[in-house]
Tab-separated table of N, CA and C in Angstrom:
chain	number	residue	atom	x	y	z
A	1	MET	N	-18.802	-4.697	-1.105
A	1	MET	CA	-17.440	-4.017	-1.781
A	1	MET	C	-16.989	-5.009	-2.661
A	2	PHE	N	-16.868	-6.179	-2.326
A	2	PHE	CA	-15.985	-6.932	-3.549
A	2	PHE	C	-16.595	-6.937	-4.770
A	3	GLU	N	-17.748	-6.423	-5.088
A	3	GLU	CA	-18.303	-6.380	-5.982
A	3	GLU	C	-17.844	-5.424	-7.146
A	4	ARG	N	-17.268	-4.332	-6.505
A	4	ARG	CA	-16.441	-3.533	-7.106
A	4	ARG	C	-15.249	-3.693	-7.728
A	5	PHE	N	-14.528	-5.191	-6.933
A	5	PHE	CA	-13.375	-5.338	-7.423
A	5	PHE	C	-13.369	-5.628	-8.730
A	6	THR	N	-11.780	-5.365	-9.567
A	6	THR	CA	-11.783	-6.253	-10.759
A	6	THR	C	-11.458	-7.258	-10.574
A	7	ASP	N	-11.211	-8.326	-11.666
A	7	ASP	CA	-10.708	-9.913	-11.646
A	7	ASP	C	-9.305	-9.665	-10.985
A	8	SER	N	-8.327	-8.824	-11.325
A	8	SER	CA	-6.835	-8.595	-10.800
A	8	SER	C	-7.248	-8.660	-9.255
A	9	ALA	N	-8.181	-7.535	-8.779
A	9	ALA	CA	-7.794	-7.156	-7.527
A	9	ALA	C	-8.521	-8.518	-6.827
A	10	ARG	N	-9.591	-9.105	-7.309
A	10	ARG	CA	-10.313	-10.136	-6.765
A	10	ARG	C	-9.087	-11.363	-6.356
A	11	ALA	N	-8.492	-11.468	-7.662
A	11	ALA	CA	-7.393	-12.336	-7.451
A	11	ALA	C	-6.183	-12.004	-6.519
A	12	ALA	N	-6.102	-10.874	-6.439
A	12	ALA	CA	-5.268	-10.593	-5.479
A	12	ALA	C	-5.310	-10.824	-3.888
A	13	VAL	N	-6.221	-10.741	-3.756
A	13	VAL	CA	-7.510	-10.882	-2.314
A	13	VAL	C	-7.239	-12.345	-2.073
A	14	VAL	N	-7.767	-13.216	-3.292
A	14	VAL	CA	-8.005	-14.708	-2.994
A	14	VAL	C	-6.127	-15.041	-2.913
A	15	ASP	N	-5.325	-14.620	-3.701
A	15	ASP	CA	-4.047	-14.924	-3.448
A	15	ASP	C	-3.291	-14.676	-1.902
A	16	ALA	N	-3.891	-13.563	-1.619
A	16	ALA	CA	-3.034	-13.114	-0.357
A	16	ALA	C	-3.498	-14.196	0.861
A	17	GLN	N	-4.351	-15.235	0.581
A	17	GLN	CA	-4.918	-16.070	1.498
A	17	GLN	C	-3.759	-16.988	1.455
A	18	ALA	N	-3.759	-17.648	0.390
A	18	ALA	CA	-2.766	-18.622	-0.142
A	18	ALA	C	-1.070	-18.223	0.662
A	19	GLN	N	-0.829	-16.655	0.243
A	19	GLN	CA	0.431	-16.547	0.858
A	19	GLN	C	0.476	-16.394	2.086
A	20	ALA	N	-0.456	-16.110	2.812
A	20	ALA	CA	-0.632	-16.355	4.377
A	20	ALA	C	-0.334	-17.599	4.844
A	21	ARG	N	-1.098	-18.454	4.082
A	21	ARG	CA	-1.105	-20.059	4.797
A	21	ARG	C	0.837	-20.196	4.231
A	22	ALA	N	1.181	-19.792	3.257
A	22	ALA	CA	2.240	-20.713	3.233
A	22	ALA	C	3.492	-20.023	4.157
A	23	LEU	N	3.247	-18.652	4.640
A	23	LEU	CA	3.977	-18.254	5.429
A	23	LEU	C	3.470	-18.394	7.266
A	24	ASP	N	2.834	-19.362	6.936
A	24	ASP	CA	2.215	-20.234	8.297
A	24	ASP	C	1.219	-19.032	9.353
A	25	ALA	N	0.799	-18.110	8.716
A	25	ALA	CA	-0.044	-17.434	9.457
A	25	ALA	C	-1.475	-17.432	10.142
A	26	THR	N	-1.520	-16.858	10.811
A	26	THR	CA	-3.128	-17.568	11.258
A	26	THR	C	-3.960	-16.371	11.080
A	27	GLU	N	-3.974	-15.108	10.271
A	27	GLU	CA	-4.719	-14.261	9.574
A	27	GLU	C	-4.208	-13.288	8.364
A	28	ILE	N	-4.931	-12.880	7.633
A	28	ILE	CA	-4.391	-12.085	6.516
A	28	ILE	C	-4.348	-11.123	6.909
A	29	ARG	N	-3.106	-10.605	6.740
A	29	ARG	CA	-2.682	-9.114	7.198
A	29	ARG	C	-2.007	-8.281	5.723
A	30	PRO	N	-1.673	-6.897	6.347
A	30	PRO	CA	-1.566	-6.027	4.973
A	30	PRO	C	-0.076	-6.720	3.946
A	31	GLU	N	0.717	-7.430	4.354
A	31	GLU	CA	1.790	-8.106	3.752
A	31	GLU	C	1.315	-9.105	2.976
A	32	HIS	N	0.277	-9.575	3.397
A	32	HIS	CA	-0.079	-11.036	2.382
A	32	HIS	C	-1.043	-10.263	1.193
A	33	LEU	N	-1.807	-9.013	1.401
A	33	LEU	CA	-2.675	-8.320	0.159
A	33	LEU	C	-1.228	-7.626	-0.686
A	34	LEU	N	-0.436	-7.554	-0.151
A	34	LEU	CA	0.681	-7.110	-0.910
A	34	LEU	C	1.347	-8.121	-1.939
A	35	LEU	N	1.633	-9.340	-1.231
A	35	LEU	CA	2.219	-10.501	-2.139
A	35	LEU	C	1.059	-10.894	-2.864
A	36	GLY	N	-0.146	-10.969	-2.375
A	36	GLY	CA	-1.095	-11.089	-3.318
A	36	GLY	C	-1.267	-9.868	-4.576
A	37	VAL	N	-1.095	-8.787	-4.463
A	37	VAL	CA	-1.354	-7.910	-5.565
A	37	VAL	C	0.444	-8.310	-6.517
A	38	LEU	N	1.363	-8.986	-5.901
A	38	LEU	CA	2.357	-8.837	-6.716
A	38	LEU	C	2.747	-9.821	-7.559
A	39	ALA	N	1.546	-11.036	-6.903
A	39	ALA	CA	1.629	-11.888	-7.707
A	39	ALA	C	0.813	-12.098	-9.153
A	40	THR	N	-0.456	-11.257	-8.477
A	40	THR	CA	-1.492	-11.377	-9.454
A	40	THR	C	-1.958	-10.228	-10.229
A	41	ALA	N	-1.039	-8.939	-10.393
A	41	ALA	CA	-1.541	-7.656	-11.053
A	41	ALA	C	-1.048	-7.958	-12.455
A	42	ASP	N	-1.269	-7.130	-13.148
A	42	ASP	CA	-1.108	-6.995	-14.519
A	42	ASP	C	0.209	-7.274	-14.974
A	43	ARG	N	0.769	-7.624	-15.998
A	43	ARG	CA	1.958	-8.162	-16.401
A	43	ARG	C	2.963	-6.497	-16.442
A	44	SER	N	2.302	-5.361	-16.887
A	44	SER	CA	2.978	-3.876	-16.619
A	44	SER	C	2.948	-3.204	-15.587
A	45	LEU	N	2.075	-3.365	-14.428
A	45	LEU	CA	2.264	-2.998	-13.064
A	45	LEU	C	3.516	-4.106	-12.811
A	46	ARG	N	3.187	-5.226	-12.889
A	46	ARG	CA	4.341	-5.876	-12.237
A	46	ARG	C	5.709	-5.656	-12.959
A	47	ALA	N	5.926	-5.674	-14.115
A	47	ALA	CA	7.013	-4.855	-14.693
A	47	ALA	C	7.818	-3.715	-14.247
A	48	GLN	N	6.591	-2.676	-14.082
A	48	GLN	CA	7.358	-1.078	-13.409
A	48	GLN	C	7.850	-1.752	-11.750
A	49	LEU	N	6.869	-1.989	-10.870
A	49	LEU	CA	7.124	-2.434	-9.689
A	49	LEU	C	8.811	-3.202	-9.576
A	50	ALA	N	8.986	-4.446	-10.331
A	50	ALA	CA	9.973	-5.071	-10.503
A	50	ALA	C	11.350	-4.525	-10.995
A	51	GLY	N	10.706	-3.567	-11.569
A	51	GLY	CA	12.223	-2.419	-12.212
A	51	GLY	C	12.572	-1.789	-10.530
A	52	VAL	N	11.781	-1.549	-9.596
A	52	VAL	CA	12.353	-0.716	-8.562
A	52	VAL	C	12.881	-1.855	-7.673
A	53	GLY	N	12.943	-3.385	-7.804
A	53	GLY	CA	12.951	-4.441	-6.945
A	53	GLY	C	11.967	-5.049	-6.376
A	54	LEU	N	10.618	-4.495	-6.206
A	54	LEU	CA	9.386	-5.140	-5.793
A	54	LEU	C	8.702	-6.032	-6.415
A	55	THR	N	9.400	-7.128	-5.778
A	55	THR	CA	8.599	-8.150	-6.644
A	55	THR	C	8.249	-9.481	-5.655
A	56	GLY	N	7.067	-10.388	-5.884
A	56	GLY	CA	6.602	-11.269	-4.578
A	56	GLY	C	7.903	-11.896	-4.452
A	57	ASP	N	8.912	-12.526	-5.122
A	57	ASP	CA	9.515	-13.228	-4.655
A	57	ASP	C	10.859	-12.175	-3.538
A	58	ALA	N	10.829	-11.441	-3.668
A	58	ALA	CA	12.186	-10.500	-2.741
A	58	ALA	C	10.944	-10.444	-1.361
A	59	VAL	N	9.320	-9.646	-1.505
A	59	VAL	CA	8.799	-9.562	-0.585
A	59	VAL	C	8.786	-10.843	0.131
A	60	PHE	N	8.508	-11.805	-0.572
A	60	PHE	CA	8.591	-13.511	0.385
A	60	PHE	C	9.810	-13.716	1.058
A	61	ALA	N	10.395	-13.808	0.238
A	61	ALA	CA	11.988	-13.623	0.946
A	61	ALA	C	12.320	-13.061	2.137
A	62	ASP	N	11.517	-11.708	2.164
A	62	ASP	CA	12.270	-10.647	3.216
A	62	ASP	C	10.877	-11.652	4.658
A	63	LEU	N	9.980	-11.896	4.372
A	63	LEU	CA	9.082	-12.040	5.314
A	63	LEU	C	9.506	-13.294	5.907
A	64	GLU	N	9.947	-14.363	5.118
A	64	GLU	CA	10.658	-15.791	5.713
A	64	GLU	C	11.745	-15.452	6.229
A	65	ALA	N	12.474	-14.458	6.190
A	65	ALA	CA	13.773	-14.034	7.016
A	65	ALA	C	13.908	-13.378	8.045
A	66	ALA	N	12.602	-12.937	8.124
A	66	ALA	CA	12.162	-11.907	9.443
A	66	ALA	C	11.048	-13.164	10.255
A	67	ASP	N	10.925	-14.488	9.707
A	67	ASP	CA	10.232	-14.880	10.740
A	67	ASP	C	11.170	-15.678	11.730
A	68	GLY	N	11.244	-15.299	12.583
A	68	GLY	CA	12.097	-15.990	13.821
A	68	GLY	C	13.210	-16.440	13.598
A	69	VAL	N	14.139	-15.889	12.734
A	69	VAL	CA	15.419	-16.316	12.383
A	69	VAL	C	16.400	-15.933	13.374
A	70	LEU	N	17.333	-16.054	13.969
A	70	LEU	CA	18.242	-15.467	14.634
A	70	LEU	C	19.266	-14.876	13.471
A	71	GLY	N	20.091	-13.966	13.666
A	71	GLY	CA	20.864	-13.225	12.913
A	71	GLY	C	21.982	-13.350	13.604
A	72	PRO	N	23.068	-13.036	12.754
A	72	PRO	CA	24.714	-12.717	13.591
A	72	PRO	C	24.752	-11.948	14.437
A	73	ASP	N	23.903	-10.803	14.709
A	73	ASP	CA	23.629	-10.144	16.286
A	73	ASP	C	23.340	-10.655	17.529
A	74	ASP	N	22.541	-11.425	16.967
A	74	ASP	CA	21.694	-12.638	18.104
A	74	ASP	C	22.707	-13.608	18.139
A	75	ALA	N	23.771	-14.050	17.280
A	75	ALA	CA	24.263	-15.129	17.865
A	75	ALA	C	25.327	-14.546	18.767
A	76	ASP	N	26.240	-13.617	18.370
A	76	ASP	CA	26.984	-12.561	18.986
A	76	ASP	C	26.525	-12.226	20.186
A	77	ALA	N	25.583	-12.021	21.000
A	77	ALA	CA	24.798	-11.636	21.705
A	77	ALA	C	24.419	-12.923	22.937
A	78	LEU	N	24.316	-14.527	22.222
A	78	LEU	CA	23.925	-14.923	23.081
A	78	LEU	C	25.485	-15.921	23.292
A	79	GLU	N	26.484	-15.626	22.543
A	79	GLU	CA	27.441	-16.014	22.695
A	79	GLU	C	28.586	-15.528	23.460
A	80	SER	N	28.194	-13.856	23.890
A	80	SER	CA	28.518	-13.438	25.224
A	80	SER	C	28.102	-13.823	26.299
A	81	ILE	N	26.799	-14.549	26.305
A	81	ILE	CA	26.736	-15.298	27.767
A	81	ILE	C	26.699	-16.597	27.708
A	82	GLY	N	27.479	-17.281	27.169
A	82	GLY	CA	28.179	-18.900	26.815
A	82	GLY	C	27.060	-19.625	25.858
A	83	ILE	N	26.251	-18.960	25.263
A	83	ILE	CA	25.614	-19.990	24.327
A	83	ILE	C	26.017	-19.956	23.032
A	84	ASP	N	26.563	-21.311	22.114
A	84	ASP	CA	27.139	-21.549	21.195
A	84	ASP	C	25.939	-21.910	20.126
A	85	LEU	N	25.372	-20.847	19.425
A	85	LEU	CA	24.423	-21.393	18.799
A	85	LEU	C	24.737	-22.169	17.475
A	86	ASP	N	25.860	-22.540	17.014
A	86	ASP	CA	26.477	-23.283	15.964
A	86	ASP	C	26.590	-24.848	16.718
A	87	ALA	N	26.814	-24.363	18.062
A	87	ALA	CA	27.192	-26.036	18.416
A	87	ALA	C	25.794	-26.362	18.506
A	88	ILE	N	24.638	-25.874	19.394
A	88	ILE	CA	23.383	-26.215	19.271
A	88	ILE	C	22.815	-26.730	17.991
A	89	ARG	N	23.121	-26.404	16.991
A	89	ARG	CA	22.415	-26.430	15.891
A	89	ARG	C	23.244	-27.818	15.312
A	90	GLU	N	24.563	-28.150	15.317
A	90	GLU	CA	24.908	-29.195	15.216
A	90	GLU	C	24.309	-30.196	16.202
A	91	ARG	N	24.321	-30.272	17.170
A	91	ARG	CA	23.905	-31.092	18.024
A	91	ARG	C	22.416	-31.759	17.798
A	92	LEU	N	21.556	-30.650	17.237
A	92	LEU	CA	20.116	-30.865	16.674
A	92	LEU	C	20.002	-31.594	15.500
A	93	GLU	N	20.829	-31.159	14.576
A	93	GLU	CA	21.031	-32.084	13.504
A	93	GLU	C	21.742	-33.364	13.427
A	94	SER	N	22.468	-33.620	14.264
A	94	SER	CA	23.085	-35.151	14.199
A	94	SER	C	22.067	-35.686	15.335
A	95	THR	N	21.335	-35.295	15.972
A	95	THR	CA	19.988	-35.824	16.573
A	95	THR	C	18.954	-36.414	15.775
A	96	PHE	N	18.323	-35.308	14.861
A	96	PHE	CA	17.231	-35.025	14.510
A	96	PHE	C	17.278	-35.194	13.315
A	97	GLY	N	18.338	-34.709	12.238
A	97	GLY	CA	18.349	-34.716	10.990
A	97	GLY	C	18.762	-33.659	10.404
A	98	GLU	N	19.503	-33.420	9.097
A	98	GLU	CA	19.778	-32.220	9.031
A	98	GLU	C	19.148	-31.568	8.219
A	99	GLY	N	19.112	-29.953	8.670
A	99	GLY	CA	18.297	-29.153	8.335
A	99	GLY	C	16.928	-29.178	8.850
A	100	ILE	N	16.923	-29.513	10.395
A	100	ILE	CA	15.785	-29.820	11.086
A	100	ILE	C	15.367	-28.568	11.618
A	101	LEU	N	16.377	-27.441	11.838
A	101	LEU	CA	15.807	-26.183	12.274
A	101	LEU	C	15.178	-25.309	10.730
A	102	ASP	N	15.461	-25.844	9.768
A	102	ASP	CA	14.930	-24.742	8.801
A	102	ASP	C	13.608	-25.104	8.178
A	103	ARG	N	13.079	-26.259	9.011
A	103	ARG	CA	11.566	-26.952	8.487
A	103	ARG	C	10.551	-25.776	9.262
A	104	ARG	N	9.547	-25.730	8.661
A	104	ARG	CA	8.230	-25.005	9.134
A	104	ARG	C	7.860	-26.526	10.144
A	105	SER	N	7.270	-26.340	11.320
A	105	SER	CA	6.528	-26.866	11.696
A	105	SER	C	4.814	-26.918	11.795
A	106	PRO	N	3.878	-27.666	11.650
A	106	PRO	CA	2.630	-27.265	11.764
A	106	PRO	C	2.324	-26.934	13.042
A	107	ALA	N	1.496	-25.767	13.097
A	107	ALA	CA	1.211	-24.731	14.520
A	107	ALA	C	-0.016	-25.559	14.760
A	108	ALA	N	-0.365	-25.741	16.280
A	108	ALA	CA	-1.529	-26.202	16.681
A	108	ALA	C	-2.110	-25.065	16.357
A	109	GLY	N	-3.897	-25.427	16.477
A	109	GLY	CA	-4.569	-24.385	16.594
A	109	GLY	C	-4.571	-23.359	15.060
A	110	ARG	N	-3.548	-23.580	14.257
A	110	ARG	CA	-3.720	-22.782	13.056
A	110	ARG	C	-5.036	-23.385	12.055
A	111	PRO	N	-5.754	-22.551	11.517
A	111	PRO	CA	-6.419	-22.865	10.266
A	111	PRO	C	-5.714	-24.035	9.212
A	112	GLY	N	-6.650	-25.073	9.303
A	112	GLY	CA	-5.996	-26.011	8.071
A	112	GLY	C	-5.875	-25.271	7.112
A	113	ARG	N	-5.327	-26.176	5.482
A	113	ARG	CA	-5.186	-25.835	4.450
A	113	ARG	C	-6.463	-25.252	3.645
A	114	TRP	N	-7.767	-25.357	4.082
A	114	TRP	CA	-8.662	-25.219	3.150
A	114	TRP	C	-9.759	-24.232	4.046
A	115	GLY	N	-9.515	-24.221	5.247
A	115	GLY	CA	-10.210	-23.792	6.601
A	115	GLY	C	-10.361	-22.349	6.325
A	116	HIS	N	-11.282	-21.174	7.064
A	116	HIS	CA	-11.641	-20.162	7.356
A	116	HIS	C	-10.093	-19.511	7.846
A	117	MET	N	-9.831	-18.589	7.017
A	117	MET	CA	-8.522	-17.344	7.026
A	117	MET	C	-8.995	-16.213	7.265
A	118	PRO	N	-9.177	-15.515	8.805
A	118	PRO	CA	-9.973	-14.344	9.125
A	118	PRO	C	-8.660	-13.065	8.438
A	119	PHE	N	-9.287	-12.154	8.216
A	119	PHE	CA	-8.777	-10.762	7.835
A	119	PHE	C	-8.116	-10.339	8.967
A	120	ALA	N	-7.030	-9.633	9.007
A	120	ALA	CA	-6.517	-8.961	10.167
A	120	ALA	C	-6.857	-7.570	10.037
A	121	ARG	N	-7.103	-6.544	11.591
A	121	ARG	CA	-7.392	-5.585	11.082
A	121	ARG	C	-6.757	-4.388	10.939
A	122	GLY	N	-5.704	-4.468	9.963
A	122	GLY	CA	-5.081	-3.709	9.239
A	122	GLY	C	-5.257	-4.150	7.682
A	123	ALA	N	-5.137	-5.503	7.224
A	123	ALA	CA	-5.689	-5.843	6.060
A	123	ALA	C	-7.220	-5.152	5.526
A	124	LYS	N	-8.317	-5.460	6.812
A	124	LYS	CA	-9.602	-4.791	6.449
A	124	LYS	C	-9.417	-3.252	6.442
A	125	LYS	N	-8.534	-2.688	7.166
A	125	LYS	CA	-8.388	-1.168	6.575
A	125	LYS	C	-7.668	-0.814	5.645
A	126	SER	N	-6.875	-1.572	4.733
A	126	SER	CA	-6.185	-1.383	3.749
A	126	SER	C	-7.440	-2.041	2.803
A	127	LEU	N	-8.090	-2.749	2.520
A	127	LEU	CA	-9.389	-2.934	2.271
A	127	LEU	C	-10.406	-1.627	1.574
A	128	GLU	N	-10.621	-0.957	2.941
A	128	GLU	CA	-11.744	-0.136	3.104
A	128	GLU	C	-10.619	0.831	2.448
A	129	LEU	N	-9.387	1.167	2.717
A	129	LEU	CA	-8.936	2.603	1.878
A	129	LEU	C	-8.728	2.380	0.343
A	130	ALA	N	-8.583	0.934	0.495
A	130	ALA	CA	-8.589	1.418	-1.544
A	130	ALA	C	-10.020	1.558	-1.917
A	131	LEU	N	-11.023	0.975	-1.353
A	131	LEU	CA	-12.144	1.364	-1.626
A	131	LEU	C	-12.023	3.170	-1.685
A	132	ARG	N	-12.086	3.690	-0.456
A	132	ARG	CA	-11.928	5.220	-0.450
A	132	ARG	C	-11.272	5.956	-1.453
A	133	GLU	N	-10.043	5.185	-2.019
A	133	GLU	CA	-8.912	5.776	-2.829
A	133	GLU	C	-9.984	5.705	-4.268
A	134	ALA	N	-10.481	4.767	-4.712
A	134	ALA	CA	-11.420	4.485	-6.057
A	134	ALA	C	-12.731	5.639	-5.641
A	135	ILE	N	-13.343	5.768	-4.695
A	135	ILE	CA	-13.971	6.640	-4.939
A	135	ILE	C	-13.690	8.261	-4.604
A	136	ALA	N	-12.821	8.752	-4.123
A	136	ALA	CA	-12.075	9.822	-4.276
A	136	ALA	C	-11.596	9.925	-5.850
A	137	ARG	N	-11.110	9.010	-6.701
A	137	ARG	CA	-10.923	9.304	-7.646
A	137	ARG	C	-12.411	8.912	-9.024
A	138	ARG	N	-13.112	8.931	-7.868
A	138	ARG	CA	-14.582	8.695	-8.857
A	138	ARG	C	-14.493	7.215	-10.015
A	139	GLU	N	-14.158	6.448	-9.427
A	139	GLU	CA	-13.525	5.435	-10.410
A	139	GLU	C	-14.827	4.439	-9.521
A	140	ARG	N	-15.258	3.509	-10.571
A	140	ARG	CA	-16.290	3.062	-10.437
A	140	ARG	C	-15.665	1.385	-9.538
A	141	SER	N	-14.450	1.032	-10.291
A	141	SER	CA	-13.945	-0.250	-9.896
A	141	SER	C	-12.479	-0.308	-8.726
A	142	ILE	N	-12.492	-1.320	-8.277
A	142	ILE	CA	-10.857	-1.178	-7.282
A	142	ILE	C	-10.121	-2.156	-8.285
A	143	THR	N	-9.178	-1.607	-8.318
A	143	THR	CA	-7.882	-2.185	-8.938
A	143	THR	C	-6.935	-2.493	-8.071
A	144	ALA	N	-5.698	-3.230	-8.673
A	144	ALA	CA	-4.728	-4.026	-7.981
A	144	ALA	C	-4.023	-2.573	-7.391
A	145	GLU	N	-4.096	-1.182	-8.389
A	145	GLU	CA	-3.501	-0.024	-8.027
A	145	GLU	C	-4.085	0.632	-6.532
A	146	HIS	N	-5.350	0.525	-6.644
A	146	HIS	CA	-6.171	1.042	-5.369
A	146	HIS	C	-5.783	0.067	-4.390
A	147	LEU	N	-5.659	-1.337	-4.376
A	147	LEU	CA	-5.245	-2.031	-3.485
A	147	LEU	C	-4.113	-1.787	-2.615
A	148	LEU	N	-2.785	-1.410	-3.675
A	148	LEU	CA	-1.509	-0.763	-3.346
A	148	LEU	C	-1.608	0.616	-2.385
A	149	LEU	N	-2.613	1.581	-3.124
A	149	LEU	CA	-2.906	2.453	-2.176
A	149	LEU	C	-3.499	2.512	-0.951
A	150	GLY	N	-4.190	1.529	-0.857
A	150	GLY	CA	-4.736	1.232	0.322
A	150	GLY	C	-4.119	0.734	1.253
A	151	ILE	N	-2.885	-0.199	0.969
A	151	ILE	CA	-1.845	-0.757	1.706
A	151	ILE	C	-0.898	0.287	2.251
A	152	LEU	N	-0.646	1.578	1.282
A	152	LEU	CA	0.241	2.290	1.400
A	152	LEU	C	-0.508	3.187	2.580
A	153	ARG	N	-1.888	3.759	2.564
A	153	ARG	CA	-2.864	4.613	3.284
A	153	ARG	C	-2.622	4.070	4.687
A	154	SER	N	-2.689	2.915	4.893
A	154	SER	CA	-2.971	1.841	5.868
A	154	SER	C	-2.011	2.124	7.374
A	155	ASP	N	-0.772	2.638	6.981
A	155	ASP	CA	0.275	2.882	7.726
A	155	ASP	C	0.678	1.746	8.550
A	156	ASP	N	0.491	0.380	7.702
A	156	ASP	CA	0.927	-1.082	8.673
A	156	ASP	C	2.247	-0.792	8.327
A	157	PRO	N	3.503	-0.817	9.810
A	157	PRO	CA	4.686	-0.780	9.692
A	157	PRO	C	5.404	-1.986	8.531
A	158	THR	N	4.860	-3.277	8.959
A	158	THR	CA	5.295	-4.316	8.229
A	158	THR	C	5.140	-3.537	6.633
A	159	ALA	N	4.298	-3.738	6.084
A	159	ALA	CA	4.055	-3.831	5.043
A	159	ALA	C	4.670	-2.450	4.074
A	160	LEU	N	5.079	-1.341	4.999
A	160	LEU	CA	5.436	-0.433	4.450
A	160	LEU	C	6.820	-0.648	4.686
A	161	GLY	N	7.599	-1.337	5.716
A	161	GLY	CA	8.714	-1.650	5.564
A	161	GLY	C	9.089	-2.333	4.268
A	162	LEU	N	8.436	-3.120	4.173
A	162	LEU	CA	8.714	-3.919	2.881
A	162	LEU	C	8.620	-3.466	1.351
A	163	ILE	N	7.774	-2.309	1.333
A	163	ILE	CA	7.680	-1.484	0.156
A	163	ILE	C	9.036	-0.699	0.094
A	164	GLU	N	8.966	0.115	1.209
A	164	GLU	CA	10.066	1.215	1.284
A	164	GLU	C	11.350	0.455	1.151
A	165	LYS	N	11.774	-0.583	1.061
A	165	LYS	CA	13.134	-0.978	1.158
A	165	LYS	C	13.545	-1.173	-0.990
A	166	HIS	N	12.647	-0.791	-1.711
A	166	HIS	CA	12.442	-0.926	-3.250
A	166	HIS	C	12.016	0.807	-3.453
A	167	ILE	N	10.989	1.240	-2.746
A	167	ILE	CA	10.678	2.686	-3.541
A	167	ILE	C	9.957	3.228	-2.250
A	168	THR	N	10.272	4.857	-2.170
A	168	THR	CA	9.507	5.507	-1.485
A	168	THR	C	8.071	5.520	-1.726
A	169	ARG	N	7.209	5.396	-0.251
A	169	ARG	CA	5.897	5.971	-0.457
A	169	ARG	C	5.388	6.518	-1.408
A	170	GLY	N	5.889	8.304	-1.316
A	170	GLY	CA	5.381	8.913	-2.205
A	170	GLY	C	6.115	8.998	-3.920
A	171	ASP	N	6.886	7.751	-3.938
A	171	ASP	CA	6.713	7.566	-5.558
A	171	ASP	C	6.181	6.614	-5.949
A	172	LEU	N	5.953	5.564	-4.795
A	172	LEU	CA	5.152	4.461	-5.299
A	172	LEU	C	3.525	5.136	-5.433
A	173	ARG	N	3.002	6.106	-4.533
A	173	ARG	CA	2.030	6.928	-4.911
A	173	ARG	C	1.639	7.787	-6.302
A	174	GLN	N	2.735	7.839	-6.579
A	174	GLN	CA	2.919	8.897	-8.146
A	174	GLN	C	2.714	7.788	-9.286
A	175	LEU	N	3.396	6.617	-8.912
A	175	LEU	CA	3.602	5.725	-9.914
A	175	LEU	C	2.175	5.072	-10.288
A	176	LEU	N	1.378	4.912	-9.243
A	176	LEU	CA	-0.040	4.359	-9.104
A	176	LEU	C	-1.254	5.217	-9.630
A	177	ALA	N	-0.660	6.314	-9.057
A	177	ALA	CA	-1.513	7.661	-9.610
A	177	ALA	C	-1.629	7.879	-11.293
A	178	ALA	N	-0.263	7.602	-11.813
A	178	ALA	CA	0.120	7.931	-13.220
A	178	ALA	C	-0.739	6.887	-13.984
A	179	ARG	N	-0.830	5.676	-13.312
A	179	ARG	CA	-1.118	4.579	-14.028
A	179	ARG	C	-2.943	4.351	-14.125
A	180	LEU	N	-3.402	5.020	-13.188
A	180	LEU	CA	-4.435	5.401	-12.875
A	180	LEU	C	-5.220	6.480	-14.026
A	181	ASP	N	-4.304	7.677	-14.061
A	181	ASP	CA	-5.022	8.734	-15.128
A	181	ASP	C	-4.759	8.158	-16.379
A	182	ARG	N	-3.963	7.269	-16.715
A	182	ARG	CA	-3.675	6.758	-18.007
A	182	ARG	C	-4.694	5.824	-18.450
A	183	ALA	N	-5.726	5.624	-17.291
A	183	ALA	CA	-6.486	4.238	-17.449
A	183	ALA	C	-7.829	4.869	-17.449
A	184	ALA	N	-8.057	6.249	-17.001
A	184	ALA	CA	-9.115	6.754	-16.996
A	184	ALA	C	-9.633	7.274	-18.562
């Protein structure tokens, strides 16, 4: 299947692994493929997506923010049972140094910087669906647009949630179909 990928689509898949590592993931998931596409797609696609706020920086920030960070509602809930998160943070920072809770620690058992990182089931499904999108359109190559269409069809809740913060599924599908129609 990978022989059918354009250079841009291949670069997106390679970049997805780097994105997964940057987020301390143990496998490549659909949201990492999304980040890979947003980082490596051609300038015009990136500009169109950025026009609706769908950028690599925005998605990466959303993923980092969702990665185990307690928000104000969580702090309020804990305070209701006598736990003061601010006091705990102050105590930890005075003992271990400022920003200690903001640093990521290497997780035991995770692949090293250059080790093999497997594709999660959802990412495999997204890649398969990208191929199906290209076949359905009778196109020989799989492009970044096809990858995005595959991610949309995969129904992965994380990836779709990240996309739908900026653009509806239907609108993104139309945008991508119009781009593919123009390229044909």
